[in-house]
Coordinates of C-alpha atoms and ligand atoms in Angstrom, one line a residue:
Chain A
M551 CA 88.9 105.9 105.0
G552 CA 92.5 105.0 105.4
K553 CA 92.3 101.3 106.4
N554 CA 94.3 99.2 103.9
L555 CA 92.3 96.8 101.8
N556 CA 95.3 94.5 101.3
D557 CA 95.3 93.7 105.0
I558 CA 91.9 92.6 106.0
R559 CA 91.9 88.8 105.7
A560 CA 92.2 88.6 109.5
D561 CA 88.9 90.3 109.9
F562 CA 87.2 87.2 108.3
P563 CA 87.9 84.1 110.3
I564 CA 85.8 82.0 108.0
L565 CA 88.3 82.4 105.2
E566 CA 91.0 80.7 107.3
Q567 CA 89.9 77.1 106.7
Q568 CA 90.7 74.1 104.6
V569 CA 88.0 72.8 102.2
N570 CA 88.6 69.4 100.8
D571 CA 92.2 69.6 102.2
E572 CA 92.9 72.9 100.3
P573 CA 92.8 76.4 101.7
L574 CA 89.4 77.9 100.9
V575 CA 89.1 80.5 98.1
Y576 CA 85.7 82.0 98.5
L577 CA 84.4 83.3 95.1
D578 CA 80.7 83.1 95.6
N579 CA 80.3 86.7 96.8
A580 CA 77.4 87.6 94.4
A581 CA 75.3 84.9 96.2
T582 CA 76.3 86.2 99.7
T583 CA 79.4 87.7 101.2
Q584 CA 81.3 86.7 104.3
K585 CA 81.0 88.7 107.5
P586 CA 83.8 90.6 109.2
K587 CA 84.3 90.2 113.0
A588 CA 83.0 93.7 113.5
V589 CA 79.5 92.6 112.2
V590 CA 79.4 89.4 114.1
E591 CA 80.5 91.2 117.3
A592 CA 77.8 93.9 116.8
L593 CA 75.2 91.1 116.8
T594 CA 76.7 89.5 119.8
H595 CA 77.0 92.7 121.7
Y596 CA 73.5 93.6 121.0
Y597 CA 72.2 90.3 122.3
Y598 CA 74.5 90.2 125.3
H599 CA 73.8 93.8 126.4
D600 CA 71.0 95.7 124.7
N601 CA 68.3 93.3 123.4
A602 CA 64.7 94.6 123.8
N603 CA 61.9 95.4 121.5
V604 CA 61.9 98.7 119.7
H605 CA 59.5 101.6 119.8
R606 CA 57.5 100.1 122.6
G607 CA 59.1 100.4 125.9
V608 CA 60.0 103.2 128.4
H609 CA 62.7 101.1 130.0
T610 CA 66.4 101.6 129.4
L611 CA 67.1 98.5 127.2
A612 CA 64.1 99.4 125.0
E613 CA 65.5 102.8 124.6
R614 CA 69.0 101.5 123.7
A615 CA 67.7 99.0 121.2
T616 CA 65.5 101.7 119.6
E617 CA 68.4 104.1 119.4
Q618 CA 70.7 101.6 117.8
F619 CA 68.0 100.4 115.4
E620 CA 67.3 104.0 114.2
A621 CA 71.0 104.8 114.1
A622 CA 71.4 101.9 111.6
R623 CA 68.7 103.5 109.5
E624 CA 70.7 106.7 109.5
K625 CA 73.8 104.8 108.4
V626 CA 71.8 103.4 105.4
R627 CA 70.5 106.8 104.6
A628 CA 74.0 108.3 104.5
F629 CA 75.3 105.4 102.6
I630 CA 72.9 105.9 99.7
N631 CA 72.6 109.7 100.2
A632 CA 68.8 109.6 100.7
R633 CA 67.3 113.0 101.8
S634 CA 65.8 111.7 104.9
T635 CA 65.5 108.5 107.0
K636 CA 61.8 108.7 106.2
E637 CA 62.8 107.4 102.8
V638 CA 64.6 104.3 104.2
L639 CA 62.6 101.2 105.0
F640 CA 64.0 98.1 106.5
T641 CA 62.9 94.9 104.8
R642 CA 64.0 91.3 104.6
G643 CA 66.1 92.1 101.5
T644 CA 65.9 92.9 97.8
T645 CA 63.2 90.4 97.1
T646 CA 60.9 91.7 99.7
S647 CA 61.6 95.3 98.7
L648 CA 60.7 94.7 95.1
N649 CA 57.6 92.7 96.1
W650 CA 56.5 95.7 98.2
I651 CA 56.8 98.1 95.3
A652 CA 54.8 95.8 93.1
A653 CA 52.2 95.1 95.8
S654 CA 51.7 98.8 96.8
Y655 CA 52.8 101.2 94.2
G656 CA 52.2 98.8 91.3
E657 CA 48.8 97.7 92.5
A658 CA 47.6 101.3 92.8
N659 CA 49.2 102.7 89.6
V660 CA 49.3 100.0 87.0
N661 CA 46.2 99.4 85.0
A662 CA 45.1 97.3 82.0
G663 CA 47.1 98.2 78.9
D664 CA 49.9 99.9 80.9
E665 CA 53.5 98.8 80.4
I666 CA 56.1 97.6 82.8
V667 CA 59.6 97.6 81.3
I668 CA 62.4 95.4 82.6
S669 CA 65.4 93.7 80.8
Y670 CA 66.5 90.2 79.8
M671 CA 69.2 90.3 82.4
E672 CA 67.0 90.6 85.5
H673 CA 67.2 88.4 88.5
H674 CA 64.0 86.5 89.1
S675 CA 63.3 88.8 92.1
N676 CA 63.2 91.8 89.7
L677 CA 61.2 89.9 87.2
V678 CA 58.5 87.6 88.8
P679 CA 56.9 90.4 90.9
W680 CA 56.5 92.5 87.7
Q681 CA 55.3 89.5 85.6
Q682 CA 52.7 88.6 88.2
L683 CA 51.6 92.3 88.6
A684 CA 51.2 92.5 84.8
L685 CA 49.2 89.3 84.8
R686 CA 46.9 90.6 87.6
K687 CA 46.4 93.9 85.9
Q688 CA 46.4 92.8 82.2
A689 CA 49.3 95.1 81.8
K690 CA 52.2 94.4 79.3
L691 CA 55.6 93.3 80.5
K692 CA 58.3 94.4 78.1
Y693 CA 62.0 93.4 77.9
I694 CA 64.9 95.6 76.9
K695 CA 67.3 93.8 74.7
L696 CA 71.0 93.3 75.2
N697 CA 73.9 94.2 73.0
A698 CA 76.3 91.4 71.8
D699 CA 78.7 92.1 74.7
G700 CA 75.9 91.8 77.2
T701 CA 75.5 95.5 77.9
L702 CA 72.0 97.0 77.9
D703 CA 70.8 98.1 74.4
M704 CA 69.9 101.8 75.2
T705 CA 68.5 102.3 71.7
D706 CA 66.0 99.5 72.4
A707 CA 65.4 101.0 75.9
A708 CA 64.4 104.3 74.3
Q709 CA 61.9 102.3 72.1
Q710 CA 60.5 100.1 74.8
I711 CA 59.8 102.9 77.3
T712 CA 56.7 104.8 76.1
D713 CA 54.0 107.0 77.4
Q714 CA 52.1 103.8 78.4
T715 CA 55.0 102.8 80.6
K716 CA 54.3 103.1 84.4
I717 CA 57.3 101.3 85.8
V718 CA 60.9 100.7 84.6
A719 CA 62.8 98.2 86.8
I720 CA 66.4 97.4 86.1
A721 CA 69.4 96.0 88.0
Q722 CA 72.2 98.5 88.4
V723 CA 74.7 95.7 88.3
S724 CA 73.9 92.3 86.7
N725 CA 74.5 89.2 88.9
V726 CA 75.6 87.2 85.8
L727 CA 77.0 89.5 83.1
G728 CA 78.9 91.8 85.4
V729 CA 77.8 94.8 83.5
V730 CA 76.9 98.2 85.1
N731 CA 73.7 99.5 83.7
P732 CA 73.2 103.3 83.1
V733 CA 70.3 103.6 85.6
K734 CA 70.7 107.3 85.7
D735 CA 70.0 107.6 82.0
L736 CA 67.1 105.1 82.3
A737 CA 65.6 107.1 85.2
K738 CA 65.7 110.2 82.9
L739 CA 64.0 108.3 80.1
A740 CA 61.4 106.8 82.5
H741 CA 60.6 110.3 83.9
Q742 CA 60.3 111.8 80.4
H743 CA 57.4 109.3 79.9
G744 CA 55.9 109.7 83.3
A745 CA 57.1 106.4 84.6
V746 CA 58.9 105.6 87.9
M747 CA 62.4 104.1 88.0
V748 CA 63.0 101.1 90.2
V749 CA 66.7 100.1 90.7
D750 CA 67.7 96.7 91.9
G751 CA 70.8 97.6 93.9
A752 CA 71.5 94.1 95.2
Q753 CA 74.8 93.8 93.3
S754 CA 75.7 97.5 93.1
L755 CA 75.5 98.7 96.7
P756 CA 78.1 96.2 97.9
N757 CA 80.6 97.3 95.3
M758 CA 80.4 100.9 94.3
P759 CA 79.3 104.3 95.5
V760 CA 75.5 104.7 95.0
D761 CA 73.8 108.0 95.4
V762 CA 70.0 107.9 95.0
Q763 CA 69.7 111.6 94.5
A764 CA 72.3 111.7 91.8
L765 CA 70.7 108.7 90.1
D766 CA 67.3 110.3 90.6
C767 CA 65.7 106.9 90.9
D768 CA 62.3 106.6 92.6
F769 CA 63.0 103.2 94.3
L770 CA 66.1 101.3 95.2
A771 CA 66.1 97.8 96.7
F772 CA 69.1 96.1 98.3
S773 CA 70.1 93.2 100.6
G774 CA 72.4 93.4 103.6
H775 CA 73.9 90.0 103.3
K776 CA 75.6 90.8 99.9
M777 CA 77.5 93.7 101.6
M778 CA 78.8 91.8 104.6
G779 CA 75.7 92.3 106.8
P780 CA 73.6 89.5 108.2
T781 CA 71.0 87.6 106.2
G782 CA 67.4 88.6 106.7
I783 CA 67.8 92.3 106.5
G784 CA 67.8 94.7 103.6
G785 CA 66.3 97.9 102.6
L786 CA 63.9 99.8 100.3
Y787 CA 64.6 103.4 99.4
A788 CA 61.7 105.4 97.9
K789 CA 61.1 109.1 97.4
E790 CA 59.1 110.5 100.3
E791 CA 56.2 111.8 98.2
L792 CA 55.8 108.3 96.7
L793 CA 55.8 106.6 100.1
N794 CA 53.3 109.2 101.5
A795 CA 50.9 108.2 98.7
M796 CA 51.5 104.5 99.0
A797 CA 49.4 102.1 101.1
P798 CA 51.2 99.8 103.6
V799 CA 51.7 96.2 102.4
E800 CA 51.5 94.6 105.8
F801 CA 49.4 95.6 108.8
G802 CA 49.8 95.1 112.5
G803 CA 51.8 96.4 115.4
E804 CA 54.4 99.2 115.1
M805 CA 52.9 100.6 111.9
I806 CA 49.7 102.1 113.4
D807 CA 49.0 105.5 114.7
F808 CA 45.6 104.8 116.2
V809 CA 43.4 101.7 116.0
N810 CA 39.7 101.9 116.3
L811 CA 37.3 99.0 116.1
F812 CA 36.5 99.5 112.5
D813 CA 39.3 101.6 111.1
S814 CA 42.9 102.6 111.8
S815 CA 45.3 105.3 110.9
W816 CA 49.0 104.8 110.1
S817 CA 52.1 105.8 111.8
Q818 CA 54.5 108.3 110.1
L819 CA 57.2 107.3 107.6
P820 CA 59.1 105.1 107.7
W821 CA 57.3 103.1 110.3
K822 CA 54.1 103.1 108.4
F823 CA 55.5 100.2 106.3
E824 CA 57.3 98.3 109.0
A825 CA 54.6 96.1 110.6
G826 CA 55.5 93.9 113.5
T827 CA 58.8 93.4 115.3
P828 CA 61.6 94.2 112.8
D829 CA 64.9 92.4 112.5
I830 CA 66.5 94.6 115.1
S831 CA 69.8 92.8 115.3
G832 CA 69.9 92.5 111.6
A833 CA 69.6 96.2 111.1
I834 CA 72.3 96.8 113.7
G835 CA 74.5 94.3 112.0
L836 CA 73.9 96.0 108.6
G837 CA 74.9 99.3 110.3
A838 CA 78.1 97.7 111.4
A839 CA 78.7 96.4 107.8
I840 CA 78.3 99.9 106.5
D841 CA 80.7 101.2 109.1
Y842 CA 83.2 98.5 108.0
L843 CA 82.9 99.5 104.3
N844 CA 83.1 103.2 105.1
Q845 CA 86.6 102.7 106.6
F846 CA 87.8 102.2 103.1
G847 CA 85.2 104.2 101.2
M848 CA 83.2 102.7 98.3
A849 CA 85.5 104.2 95.7
A850 CA 88.4 102.2 97.1
V851 CA 86.2 99.1 97.4
H852 CA 85.3 99.5 93.7
E853 CA 88.9 100.1 92.7
H854 CA 90.1 97.0 94.6
E855 CA 87.6 94.9 92.7
Q856 CA 88.5 96.5 89.4
K857 CA 92.1 95.7 89.9
L858 CA 91.2 92.0 90.4
V859 CA 89.1 92.0 87.3
D860 CA 91.9 93.6 85.3
Y861 CA 94.2 90.8 86.6
V862 CA 91.9 87.8 86.2
L863 CA 89.7 88.4 83.2
P864 CA 92.5 88.3 80.6
Q865 CA 93.8 85.1 82.2
L866 CA 90.3 83.5 82.0
L867 CA 89.9 84.6 78.4
A868 CA 93.2 83.0 77.5
I869 CA 92.1 79.6 78.6
D870 CA 91.4 77.6 75.5
G871 CA 87.7 76.6 75.3
L872 CA 86.5 79.0 78.0
T873 CA 83.7 81.4 77.2
V874 CA 83.2 84.5 79.4
Y875 CA 79.7 86.0 79.3
G876 CA 79.3 89.7 79.3
P877 CA 81.9 92.3 78.2
H878 CA 85.5 91.1 77.6
D879 CA 86.9 94.5 78.3
P880 CA 87.9 94.5 82.0
A881 CA 87.0 98.2 82.2
K882 CA 83.3 97.3 81.5
H883 CA 83.2 94.2 83.7
T884 CA 82.6 94.1 87.5
G885 CA 83.9 91.3 89.8
V886 CA 81.0 89.0 88.8
I887 CA 82.3 86.7 86.0
A888 CA 80.2 84.0 84.5
F889 CA 81.8 81.5 82.2
N890 CA 81.6 78.0 80.7
L891 CA 84.2 75.5 79.5
D892 CA 83.4 73.8 76.1
G893 CA 82.0 70.4 76.5
L894 CA 81.8 70.5 80.3
H895 CA 78.6 71.2 82.3
P896 CA 79.2 74.0 84.9
H897 CA 78.2 71.6 87.7
D898 CA 81.0 69.3 86.8
L899 CA 83.4 72.3 86.6
A900 CA 82.2 73.6 90.0
T901 CA 82.6 70.2 91.6
G902 CA 86.2 70.1 90.3
L903 CA 86.9 73.6 91.7
D904 CA 85.3 72.7 95.0
M905 CA 87.7 69.8 95.3
E906 CA 90.5 72.4 94.9
G907 CA 88.9 74.5 97.7
V908 CA 87.6 77.1 95.2
A909 CA 84.0 78.0 95.9
V910 CA 82.1 79.2 92.8
R911 CA 78.4 78.9 91.8
A912 CA 77.0 76.9 89.0
G913 CA 73.5 77.1 87.7
H914 CA 71.1 79.6 86.3
H915 CA 71.8 82.2 88.9
C916 CA 68.1 83.0 89.3
A917 CA 68.1 84.3 85.8
Q918 CA 66.4 81.7 83.6
P919 CA 65.2 84.1 81.0
L920 CA 68.8 85.4 80.6
M921 CA 70.1 81.8 80.3
K922 CA 67.6 81.3 77.5
Y923 CA 68.7 84.6 75.9
L924 CA 72.3 83.5 76.0
Q925 CA 71.2 80.0 74.8
V926 CA 73.0 78.2 77.6
P927 CA 71.4 75.9 80.2
A928 CA 73.6 77.2 83.0
T929 CA 77.0 78.8 83.7
A930 CA 79.7 78.8 86.3
R931 CA 80.2 82.1 88.1
A932 CA 83.1 83.4 90.1
S933 CA 82.5 86.6 92.0
F934 CA 85.1 88.6 93.9
Y935 CA 84.9 90.8 96.9
I936 CA 87.1 93.0 99.0
Y937 CA 88.9 90.2 100.9
N938 CA 89.9 88.4 97.7
T939 CA 93.4 88.7 96.4
K940 CA 95.4 88.1 93.3
A941 CA 96.5 84.8 94.8
D942 CA 92.8 83.8 94.9
A943 CA 92.5 84.7 91.2
D944 CA 95.5 82.5 90.5
R945 CA 94.0 79.6 92.3
L946 CA 90.8 80.0 90.3
V947 CA 92.7 80.0 87.0
E948 CA 94.9 77.0 88.0
S949 CA 92.0 74.9 89.2
I950 CA 89.9 75.6 86.1
V951 CA 92.9 74.4 84.0
A952 CA 93.4 71.4 86.2
T953 CA 89.7 70.5 86.0
K954 CA 89.7 70.9 82.3
E955 CA 92.7 68.5 82.0
F956 CA 91.0 66.0 84.3
F957 CA 87.9 65.8 82.1
K958 CA 89.9 65.8 78.9
N959 CA 92.0 62.8 80.0
G960 CA 89.3 61.0 82.0
T961 CA 91.7 60.9 84.9
I962 CA 94.7 62.7 86.3
Chain B
M678 CA 96.3 67.0 94.8
A679 CA 92.7 67.3 95.8
L680 CA 91.4 66.8 92.3
S681 CA 92.3 63.1 92.7
K682 CA 89.1 62.8 94.8
L683 CA 87.2 63.5 91.6
D684 CA 88.1 59.9 90.5
N685 CA 85.6 58.7 93.2
L686 CA 82.8 60.5 91.4
Y687 CA 83.9 60.5 87.8
R688 CA 84.8 56.9 87.2
Q689 CA 85.8 56.1 83.6
V690 CA 82.5 54.2 83.0
I691 CA 80.6 57.3 84.1
L692 CA 82.6 59.5 81.7
D693 CA 82.0 57.0 78.9
H694 CA 78.2 56.9 79.5
S695 CA 78.1 60.7 79.6
A696 CA 80.1 61.1 76.4
H697 CA 78.2 58.4 74.5
P698 CA 74.9 58.1 76.3
H699 CA 72.8 54.9 75.6
H700 CA 69.1 55.3 74.6
H701 CA 69.5 59.0 73.9
G702 CA 66.8 60.4 71.6
H703 CA 63.1 59.7 71.1
L704 CA 60.8 56.7 70.7
Q705 CA 58.5 56.2 67.7
K706 CA 55.7 55.4 70.1
A707 CA 55.9 56.0 73.8
T708 CA 53.2 54.8 76.3
N709 CA 54.6 56.9 79.1
E710 CA 56.5 60.1 79.0
I711 CA 57.5 62.9 81.3
E712 CA 59.6 66.0 81.4
L713 CA 61.4 66.7 84.7
R714 CA 63.4 69.8 85.7
N715 CA 65.9 70.3 88.3
P716 CA 64.8 73.8 89.4
T717 CA 68.0 74.6 91.2
C718 CA 70.2 74.3 88.2
G719 CA 67.9 74.5 85.2
D720 CA 68.6 71.0 83.9
V721 CA 65.8 69.4 81.9
L722 CA 65.3 65.7 81.2
Q723 CA 62.7 64.2 78.9
L724 CA 62.0 60.5 79.4
E725 CA 59.9 58.3 77.1
I726 CA 58.9 54.7 77.9
A727 CA 57.2 52.0 75.8
L728 CA 55.4 49.5 77.9
T729 CA 54.5 46.2 76.2
D730 CA 52.9 43.3 78.1
N731 CA 53.6 45.0 81.4
K732 CA 57.4 45.3 80.6
I733 CA 59.6 48.2 79.6
S734 CA 60.2 47.2 76.0
D735 CA 62.0 50.4 75.1
I736 CA 63.1 53.7 76.7
A737 CA 64.8 56.9 75.5
F738 CA 65.9 60.2 77.2
S739 CA 66.9 63.6 76.0
G740 CA 67.7 67.0 77.5
D741 CA 70.5 69.1 79.0
G742 CA 72.5 68.1 82.0
C743 CA 75.8 67.6 83.6
T744 CA 78.1 64.5 83.3
I745 CA 76.5 62.9 86.4
S746 CA 72.9 63.4 85.3
Q747 CA 73.6 62.3 81.7
A748 CA 75.5 59.2 82.8
S749 CA 72.9 58.3 85.4
A750 CA 70.1 58.6 82.8
S751 CA 72.1 56.4 80.3
M752 CA 72.8 53.8 83.0
M753 CA 69.2 53.8 84.2
T754 CA 67.9 53.2 80.7
D755 CA 70.3 50.2 80.3
A756 CA 69.2 48.8 83.6
V757 CA 65.5 49.0 83.3
I758 CA 64.9 47.6 79.8
G759 CA 62.9 44.3 80.1
K760 CA 61.8 45.0 83.6
T761 CA 58.2 45.3 84.9
P762 CA 57.1 48.6 86.4
A763 CA 57.2 46.9 89.8
E764 CA 60.8 45.7 89.3
A765 CA 61.7 49.2 88.1
E766 CA 60.2 50.7 91.2
Q767 CA 62.4 48.5 93.4
M768 CA 65.4 49.7 91.4
V769 CA 64.4 53.3 92.0
Q770 CA 64.3 52.6 95.7
A771 CA 67.6 50.8 95.6
F772 CA 69.3 53.6 93.7
S773 CA 67.9 56.3 96.0
T774 CA 69.1 54.5 99.1
M775 CA 72.5 54.0 97.5
V776 CA 73.1 57.7 96.7
I777 CA 72.0 58.8 100.0
G778 CA 74.7 56.5 101.4
D779 CA 72.6 55.3 104.4
R780 CA 73.1 51.6 103.9
P781 CA 76.7 50.9 102.8
D782 CA 76.0 47.1 103.0
Q783 CA 73.1 47.2 100.6
D784 CA 73.0 44.7 97.7
L785 CA 73.3 46.7 94.6
S786 CA 73.3 43.9 92.0
I787 CA 69.9 44.8 90.6
L788 CA 71.2 48.2 89.5
G789 CA 73.8 46.8 87.0
D790 CA 76.3 49.5 85.8
A791 CA 74.4 52.2 87.7
S792 CA 75.8 50.9 91.0
I793 CA 79.0 52.7 90.1
L794 CA 77.3 56.0 90.9
K795 CA 77.6 54.9 94.6
G796 CA 80.4 57.5 94.9
V797 CA 77.9 60.3 94.6
A798 CA 77.1 59.8 98.2
Q799 CA 80.3 61.6 99.0
F800 CA 79.3 64.6 97.0
P801 CA 76.0 65.7 98.6
A802 CA 75.6 68.7 96.3
R803 CA 75.5 66.3 93.3
I804 CA 72.9 63.8 94.6
K805 CA 70.1 65.5 92.8
C806 CA 72.0 65.3 89.5
A807 CA 72.2 61.5 89.9
T808 CA 68.6 61.1 90.9
L809 CA 66.9 63.2 88.2
A810 CA 66.6 60.3 85.7
W811 CA 65.4 57.9 88.3
K812 CA 62.8 60.3 89.6
A813 CA 61.6 60.8 86.0
L814 CA 61.4 57.0 85.7
N815 CA 59.4 56.8 88.9
N816 CA 57.0 59.6 87.9
A817 CA 56.6 58.3 84.3
L818 CA 55.6 54.9 85.6
T819 CA 53.4 55.9 88.5
G820 CA 51.9 58.9 86.8
E821 CA 52.5 60.6 90.1
D822 CA 54.9 63.1 91.5
G823 CA 57.4 60.5 92.5
K824 CA 56.2 60.3 96.0
G825 CA 58.2 57.5 97.6
M826 CA 61.4 58.8 96.0
A827 CA 60.7 62.4 96.7
Q828 CA 60.2 61.7 100.3
L829 CA 63.4 59.8 100.6
L830 CA 65.3 62.6 98.9
T831 CA 63.8 65.8 100.2
S832 CA 66.3 66.2 103.0
H833 CA 69.1 66.0 100.5
E834 CA 67.8 68.5 98.0
D835 CA 68.1 72.2 97.3
Ligands
LIG2217 C1 70.7 91.4 91.0 C2 70.0 90.7 92.1 N1 68.7 91.0 92.4 C3 68.1 90.5 93.4 C4 68.6 89.5 94.2 C5 67.8 88.9 95.3 O1 68.4 89.2 96.6 P1 67.8 88.5 97.9 O2 67.8 87.0 97.6 O3 68.8 88.9 98.9 O4 66.4 89.1 98.1 C6 69.9 89.1 93.9 C7 70.6 88.1 94.8 O5 70.7 86.9 94.5 C8 70.6 89.7 92.9 O6 71.9 89.4 92.6

């Protein structure tokens, strides 16, 4: 704690550049965040000094690599307050983590006629694995409805989750609507009916304190690259008793205890699930990203983002013809803000913003069922992170207005 | 101001086509039809073609899309009416080469109005918006998955 969030731009060299002759304003953080020097340097340092395979050598470098890799696991454990590092698996990211749950826990526990409950706001990676599991098992996939302001309809949740439900899988923070879902209440509801609670933490871990014991979730999936870590690394938290009962999804080196000609036994947790050489540098980079975030503390990170939302959301709502999806009350909205301008396709809007150096995303945000639910083909989306400033918010608003004028007049 | 660069992409003719697209809607009787999606953005385009005596006698499109994809579809329909499928294929190739920007000296006269979309080459992220309608044309005529065109464009997509 202690490091000042208003003074960190210098940690992100990538932000100091011109795009289309304008200073870059990077507002596509929900897709992926930029990396501080500390993370890039951790990768470089590892490759320059310590690179070796983990868990397989008696030599000094192998020992160092293993030690740093496992130290990163401990950093993740502490970051989400898991009971033990046995409960922390390294994966390629949220998508892989969710697929593992479906392929292992889902395959073993969901049968014909059972239910899997998700919501209309899920990212494809917390939707398609469940949809395909349901198809394989002839189980029923159910969707929790949304309230008019985009928040989850908890009355509907209480109806959708029944004694037939085996899995409830919900994003803690939506990557489109910017809402925070009450996953703790959902976990309670799921447990009352004997179901497990899967939390998609891709958008929550980067932005707020997350405590898996307080949430009492059974599984939590996340991606390192959305919290300033490298791409290709992420994690899966699961309660130890569940992992003990679950079969590995992949087989090979690292994950075995003993291999005979016709059968094998598995290594202990967490290695039982980590077949093959893992993304060692990625894990170390993720550890460095967690150290970086911990300098401020997640409460301060969240507060910084909330201040930006308080500042920018009312300005966006004041633009004539602009629709913001999700809650209009800044207190209920995270730094992920999806919007559209009347009569202008979000692609055209995003190209206009790009010409002004402002990077936003336009499209369906891997949430086609949500787009259908909102009855829009696509939206633009600005998403803020810790290095963004009020000046960035001003540039966003100004360039939206300028782009709107351009298309109204046909020229400038 | 950097927005002035937008003029290179959004020429007045393009904005006009997008605001008032030609051949927008459905045909009474189509001989060839196709629905094509742009999976990265969710845009959908339906294209209906009436072939009479080996010529495109009528054509119509519908669906959701951005200014570039709508204008491109409108211009494409103007350009291919009265053409044989073989001529239309040539136009698909010409358009594709044009938006990739590989051959600046290319003769674009067969494309009619659609040649104004040349500026798209400077906006790589938007090439697939411009080509959606032409891909649909190609697929609807060949009954295939737009092979020639797809090959030419894969390196610029997604
Ligand atoms: C809510 C949510 N879930 C899942 C994902 C998938 O993450 P990844 O692509 O890193 O596996 C994302 C990221 O796009 C997301 O925003």
